[in-house]
């Protein structure tokens, strides 16, 4: 029997909603559209400034020598090189900006903290086996987005994702369920199944009264 899935309804998405992507091995958690959109705008601005710097480096050679004093050729070469290198660096950084994401692999039973270059393969920064996770909790702070964390050890707390508290509560519930071993899940289901007849009898007795 397949486990139930908690999926955030697209029509109820807020700009700060968590992005939850289902996969064949589990799911991926990442920041909401406002963070992604802000990051995209920053990258576009960096690329634009980088192009302007490179074009300005070319324009330096068109400046009349009469406007410059000293060794004009050497001065132009230094200015053009600095602008070209700065522009190329900005463009490269903007084109290779990485988006943080958390991959929850329920098949391999591990959590992967990753960085993804947009539209490219993610590079794994850290792998956390389910067995090493002591707890998962939502941290709330007035005026700021709620945060989902994992406690690995006394001094090792890992940030998973930030977003709306109501959505994080759903993700937290799913996290806690997924972290349980198959044996623990089976025992939980058996416990629930065994308690069902008892509850039915109690309801009947209350109805008779």
mmCIF file of C-alpha atoms in Angstrom:
data_model
loop_
_atom_site.group_PDB
_atom_site.id
_atom_site.type_symbol
_atom_site.label_atom_id
_atom_site.label_comp_id
_atom_site.label_asym_id
_atom_site.label_seq_id
_atom_site.Cartn_x
_atom_site.Cartn_y
_atom_site.Cartn_z
ATOM 1 C CA UNK A 1 0.000 0.000 0.000
ATOM 2 C CA UNK A 2 1.477 3.343 -1.080
ATOM 3 C CA UNK A 3 1.968 6.030 1.535
ATOM 4 C CA UNK A 4 -0.279 9.076 1.386
ATOM 5 C CA UNK A 5 1.273 12.200 -0.035
ATOM 6 C CA UNK A 6 1.027 15.743 1.335
ATOM 7 C CA UNK A 7 0.891 18.040 -1.676
ATOM 8 C CA UNK A 8 0.571 21.801 -1.372
ATOM 9 C CA UNK A 9 -2.415 22.993 -3.421
ATOM 10 C CA UNK A 10 -1.218 25.167 -6.377
ATOM 11 C CA UNK A 11 -4.198 27.558 -6.178
ATOM 12 C CA UNK A 12 -3.516 28.243 -2.501
ATOM 13 C CA UNK A 13 0.133 29.095 -3.071
ATOM 14 C CA UNK A 14 1.403 32.281 -1.519
ATOM 15 C CA UNK A 15 4.531 34.022 -2.904
ATOM 16 C CA UNK A 16 6.348 32.632 0.153
ATOM 17 C CA UNK A 17 5.003 29.114 -0.340
ATOM 18 C CA UNK A 18 7.422 26.198 -0.190
ATOM 19 C CA UNK A 19 8.147 24.467 -3.475
ATOM 20 C CA UNK A 20 7.639 20.722 -3.025
ATOM 21 C CA UNK A 21 8.481 18.579 -6.060
ATOM 22 C CA UNK A 22 7.528 14.906 -6.053
ATOM 23 C CA UNK A 23 10.024 12.420 -7.565
ATOM 24 C CA UNK A 24 10.120 8.647 -8.050
ATOM 25 C CA UNK A 25 12.480 8.354 -5.056
ATOM 26 C CA UNK A 26 10.905 10.930 -2.728
ATOM 27 C CA UNK A 27 10.569 14.693 -2.962
ATOM 28 C CA UNK A 28 12.553 17.942 -3.183
ATOM 29 C CA UNK A 29 12.040 20.974 -0.942
ATOM 30 C CA UNK A 30 13.169 24.461 -1.940
ATOM 31 C CA UNK A 31 12.419 28.107 -1.150
ATOM 32 C CA UNK A 32 9.274 29.855 -2.353
ATOM 33 C CA UNK A 33 8.788 31.828 -5.539
ATOM 34 C CA UNK A 34 9.596 35.175 -3.936
ATOM 35 C CA UNK A 35 13.088 33.998 -2.956
ATOM 36 C CA UNK A 36 13.609 32.337 -6.325
ATOM 37 C CA UNK A 37 12.298 35.403 -8.137
ATOM 38 C CA UNK A 38 14.503 37.746 -6.121
ATOM 39 C CA UNK A 39 17.497 35.559 -6.837
ATOM 40 C CA UNK A 40 16.680 35.530 -10.567
ATOM 41 C CA UNK A 41 16.444 39.345 -10.614
ATOM 42 C CA UNK A 42 19.796 39.648 -8.849
ATOM 43 C CA UNK A 43 21.386 37.296 -11.356
ATOM 44 C CA UNK A 44 19.919 39.245 -14.284
ATOM 45 C CA UNK A 45 21.228 42.508 -12.801
ATOM 46 C CA UNK A 46 24.704 41.023 -12.349
ATOM 47 C CA UNK A 47 24.739 39.794 -15.951
ATOM 48 C CA UNK A 48 23.670 43.240 -17.193
ATOM 49 C CA UNK A 49 26.374 45.021 -15.181
ATOM 50 C CA UNK A 50 28.926 42.483 -16.402
ATOM 51 C CA UNK A 51 28.032 43.198 -20.034
ATOM 52 C CA UNK A 52 28.205 46.961 -19.400
ATOM 53 C CA UNK A 53 31.688 46.567 -17.895
ATOM 54 C CA UNK A 54 32.923 44.579 -20.902
ATOM 55 C CA UNK A 55 31.490 47.136 -23.358
ATOM 56 C CA UNK A 56 33.050 49.952 -21.328
ATOM 57 C CA UNK A 57 36.411 48.167 -21.534
ATOM 58 C CA UNK A 58 36.146 48.337 -25.311
ATOM 59 C CA UNK A 59 35.057 51.972 -25.147
ATOM 60 C CA UNK A 60 38.177 52.925 -23.165
ATOM 61 C CA UNK A 61 40.243 52.547 -26.353
ATOM 62 C CA UNK A 62 37.998 55.086 -28.107
ATOM 63 C CA UNK A 63 38.742 57.837 -25.565
ATOM 64 C CA UNK A 64 40.891 60.573 -27.210
ATOM 65 C CA UNK A 65 44.474 60.482 -25.985
ATOM 66 C CA UNK A 66 44.382 64.244 -25.420
ATOM 67 C CA UNK A 67 42.049 63.707 -22.468
ATOM 68 C CA UNK A 68 44.565 61.491 -20.668
ATOM 69 C CA UNK A 69 47.938 62.338 -19.221
ATOM 70 C CA UNK A 70 51.070 60.215 -18.897
ATOM 71 C CA UNK A 71 51.548 56.873 -20.639
ATOM 72 C CA UNK A 72 48.171 56.787 -22.379
ATOM 73 C CA UNK A 73 48.501 53.312 -23.899
ATOM 74 C CA UNK A 74 49.503 51.710 -20.602
ATOM 75 C CA UNK A 75 46.734 53.538 -18.731
ATOM 76 C CA UNK A 76 44.112 52.444 -21.268
ATOM 77 C CA UNK A 77 45.369 48.860 -21.114
ATOM 78 C CA UNK A 78 45.099 48.754 -17.305
ATOM 79 C CA UNK A 79 41.588 50.285 -17.304
ATOM 80 C CA UNK A 80 40.326 48.051 -20.113
ATOM 81 C CA UNK A 81 41.743 44.907 -18.519
ATOM 82 C CA UNK A 82 40.254 45.708 -15.112
ATOM 83 C CA UNK A 83 36.813 46.431 -16.582
ATOM 84 C CA UNK A 84 36.859 43.370 -18.832
ATOM 85 C CA UNK A 85 37.917 41.020 -16.036
ATOM 86 C CA UNK A 86 35.388 42.502 -13.616
ATOM 87 C CA UNK A 87 32.585 42.236 -16.157
ATOM 88 C CA UNK A 88 33.486 38.664 -17.082
ATOM 89 C CA UNK A 89 33.606 37.674 -13.390
ATOM 90 C CA UNK A 90 30.166 39.186 -12.695
ATOM 91 C CA UNK A 91 28.645 37.469 -15.729
ATOM 92 C CA UNK A 92 30.208 34.116 -14.778
ATOM 93 C CA UNK A 93 28.983 34.322 -11.169
ATOM 94 C CA UNK A 94 25.458 35.250 -12.283
ATOM 95 C CA UNK A 95 25.352 32.382 -14.787
ATOM 96 C CA UNK A 96 26.533 29.865 -12.179
ATOM 97 C CA UNK A 97 24.448 31.002 -9.185
ATOM 98 C CA UNK A 98 23.270 28.019 -7.158
ATOM 99 C CA UNK A 99 19.854 27.440 -5.600
ATOM 100 C CA UNK A 100 19.708 25.582 -2.285
ATOM 101 C CA UNK A 101 17.416 22.559 -2.095
ATOM 102 C CA UNK A 102 16.810 19.575 0.170
ATOM 103 C CA UNK A 103 16.264 16.151 -1.380
ATOM 104 C CA UNK A 104 14.382 13.664 0.800
ATOM 105 C CA UNK A 105 15.102 10.193 -0.580
ATOM 106 C CA UNK A 106 12.658 7.736 0.996
ATOM 107 C CA UNK A 107 14.108 4.864 -1.079
ATOM 108 C CA UNK A 108 17.757 5.281 -0.040
ATOM 109 C CA UNK A 109 16.518 6.639 3.329
ATOM 110 C CA UNK A 110 18.720 9.696 3.339
ATOM 111 C CA UNK A 111 18.455 13.482 3.143
ATOM 112 C CA UNK A 112 20.670 15.265 0.631
ATOM 113 C CA UNK A 113 21.511 18.951 1.026
ATOM 114 C CA UNK A 114 22.207 20.172 -2.508
ATOM 115 C CA UNK A 115 23.037 23.216 -4.593
ATOM 116 C CA UNK A 116 21.568 23.388 -8.081
ATOM 117 C CA UNK A 117 22.710 25.623 -10.915
ATOM 118 C CA UNK A 118 19.471 26.679 -12.606
ATOM 119 C CA UNK A 119 18.188 24.049 -15.057
ATOM 120 C CA UNK A 120 21.224 21.872 -14.365
ATOM 121 C CA UNK A 121 22.084 18.862 -12.244
ATOM 122 C CA UNK A 122 22.285 19.422 -8.487
ATOM 123 C CA UNK A 123 25.557 18.896 -6.639
ATOM 124 C CA UNK A 124 25.220 17.210 -3.248
ATOM 125 C CA UNK A 125 26.853 19.088 -0.371
ATOM 126 C CA UNK A 126 25.951 16.692 2.443
ATOM 127 C CA UNK A 127 24.198 13.358 2.918
ATOM 128 C CA UNK A 128 22.286 12.672 6.146
ATOM 129 C CA UNK A 129 21.021 9.109 6.738
ATOM 130 C CA UNK A 130 17.539 8.921 8.253
ATOM 131 C CA UNK A 131 18.931 6.827 11.108
ATOM 132 C CA UNK A 132 21.124 9.731 12.312
ATOM 133 C CA UNK A 133 18.261 12.254 12.573
ATOM 134 C CA UNK A 134 17.218 12.675 16.205
ATOM 135 C CA UNK A 135 14.255 14.989 15.577
ATOM 136 C CA UNK A 136 12.630 17.460 13.197
ATOM 137 C CA UNK A 137 11.108 20.717 14.425
ATOM 138 C CA UNK A 138 9.656 23.997 13.157
ATOM 139 C CA UNK A 139 11.250 27.162 14.494
ATOM 140 C CA UNK A 140 8.983 30.223 14.629
ATOM 141 C CA UNK A 141 10.140 33.843 14.856
ATOM 142 C CA UNK A 142 7.760 36.820 14.812
ATOM 143 C CA UNK A 143 8.038 38.816 11.603
ATOM 144 C CA UNK A 144 10.128 36.203 9.832
ATOM 145 C CA UNK A 145 9.319 33.051 7.827
ATOM 146 C CA UNK A 146 9.135 29.852 9.859
ATOM 147 C CA UNK A 147 12.034 27.407 9.473
ATOM 148 C CA UNK A 148 12.168 23.621 9.387
ATOM 149 C CA UNK A 149 15.241 22.136 11.070
ATOM 150 C CA UNK A 150 16.693 18.698 11.690
ATOM 151 C CA UNK A 151 18.606 17.859 14.847
ATOM 152 C CA UNK A 152 21.457 15.473 14.075
ATOM 153 C CA UNK A 153 23.369 15.899 17.336
ATOM 154 C CA UNK A 154 23.645 18.220 20.338
ATOM 155 C CA UNK A 155 25.644 20.744 18.319
ATOM 156 C CA UNK A 156 24.472 19.798 14.827
ATOM 157 C CA UNK A 157 21.204 21.417 13.719
ATOM 158 C CA UNK A 158 20.538 21.497 9.976
ATOM 159 C CA UNK A 159 18.271 24.016 8.269
ATOM 160 C CA UNK A 160 15.998 22.359 5.693
ATOM 161 C CA UNK A 161 13.704 25.057 4.281
ATOM 162 C CA UNK A 162 11.940 28.309 5.212
ATOM 163 C CA UNK A 163 8.360 29.276 4.404
ATOM 164 C CA UNK A 164 4.825 29.712 5.683
ATOM 165 C CA UNK A 165 4.183 28.083 9.057
ATOM 166 C CA UNK A 166 0.989 26.317 7.957
ATOM 167 C CA UNK A 167 2.847 24.643 5.087
ATOM 168 C CA UNK A 168 5.861 23.783 7.216
ATOM 169 C CA UNK A 169 3.546 22.030 9.673
ATOM 170 C CA UNK A 170 2.363 19.773 6.833
ATOM 171 C CA UNK A 171 5.912 19.128 5.667
ATOM 172 C CA UNK A 172 6.986 18.475 9.257
ATOM 173 C CA UNK A 173 4.254 15.852 9.665
ATOM 174 C CA UNK A 174 5.360 14.146 6.464
ATOM 175 C CA UNK A 175 9.002 14.335 7.522
ATOM 176 C CA UNK A 176 8.297 12.671 10.843
ATOM 177 C CA UNK A 177 6.352 9.909 9.107
ATOM 178 C CA UNK A 178 9.034 9.326 6.471
ATOM 179 C CA UNK A 179 11.823 9.219 9.066
ATOM 180 C CA UNK A 180 10.227 6.202 10.738
ATOM 181 C CA UNK A 181 11.588 2.820 9.725
ATOM 182 C CA UNK A 182 9.315 0.405 7.796
ATOM 183 C CA UNK A 183 9.015 -1.693 10.965
ATOM 184 C CA UNK A 184 7.935 1.345 13.020
ATOM 185 C CA UNK A 185 5.329 2.243 10.392
ATOM 186 C CA UNK A 186 3.967 -1.291 10.410
ATOM 187 C CA UNK A 187 3.751 -1.305 14.205
ATOM 188 C CA UNK A 188 1.939 2.053 14.126
ATOM 189 C CA UNK A 189 -0.593 0.770 11.590
ATOM 190 C CA UNK A 190 -1.182 -2.388 13.603
ATOM 191 C CA UNK A 191 -1.664 -0.332 16.755
ATOM 192 C CA UNK A 192 -4.222 1.876 14.999
ATOM 193 C CA UNK A 193 -5.998 -1.161 13.531
ATOM 194 C CA UNK A 194 -6.170 -2.866 16.919
ATOM 195 C CA UNK A 195 -7.618 0.222 18.587
ATOM 196 C CA UNK A 196 -10.418 0.608 16.024
ATOM 197 C CA UNK A 197 -12.749 -2.155 17.416
ATOM 198 C CA UNK A 198 -12.328 -0.793 20.958
ATOM 199 C CA UNK A 199 -13.317 2.675 19.829
ATOM 200 C CA UNK A 200 -16.338 1.285 17.970
ATOM 201 C CA UNK A 201 -17.530 -0.536 21.102
ATOM 202 C CA UNK A 202 -17.139 2.612 23.205
ATOM 203 C CA UNK A 203 -19.146 4.634 20.689
ATOM 204 C CA UNK A 204 -21.936 2.065 20.742
ATOM 205 C CA UNK A 205 -22.036 2.117 24.538
ATOM 206 C CA UNK A 206 -22.260 5.914 24.563
ATOM 207 C CA UNK A 207 -25.060 5.739 21.990
ATOM 208 C CA UNK A 208 -27.057 3.327 24.124
ATOM 209 C CA UNK A 209 -26.785 5.605 27.125
#
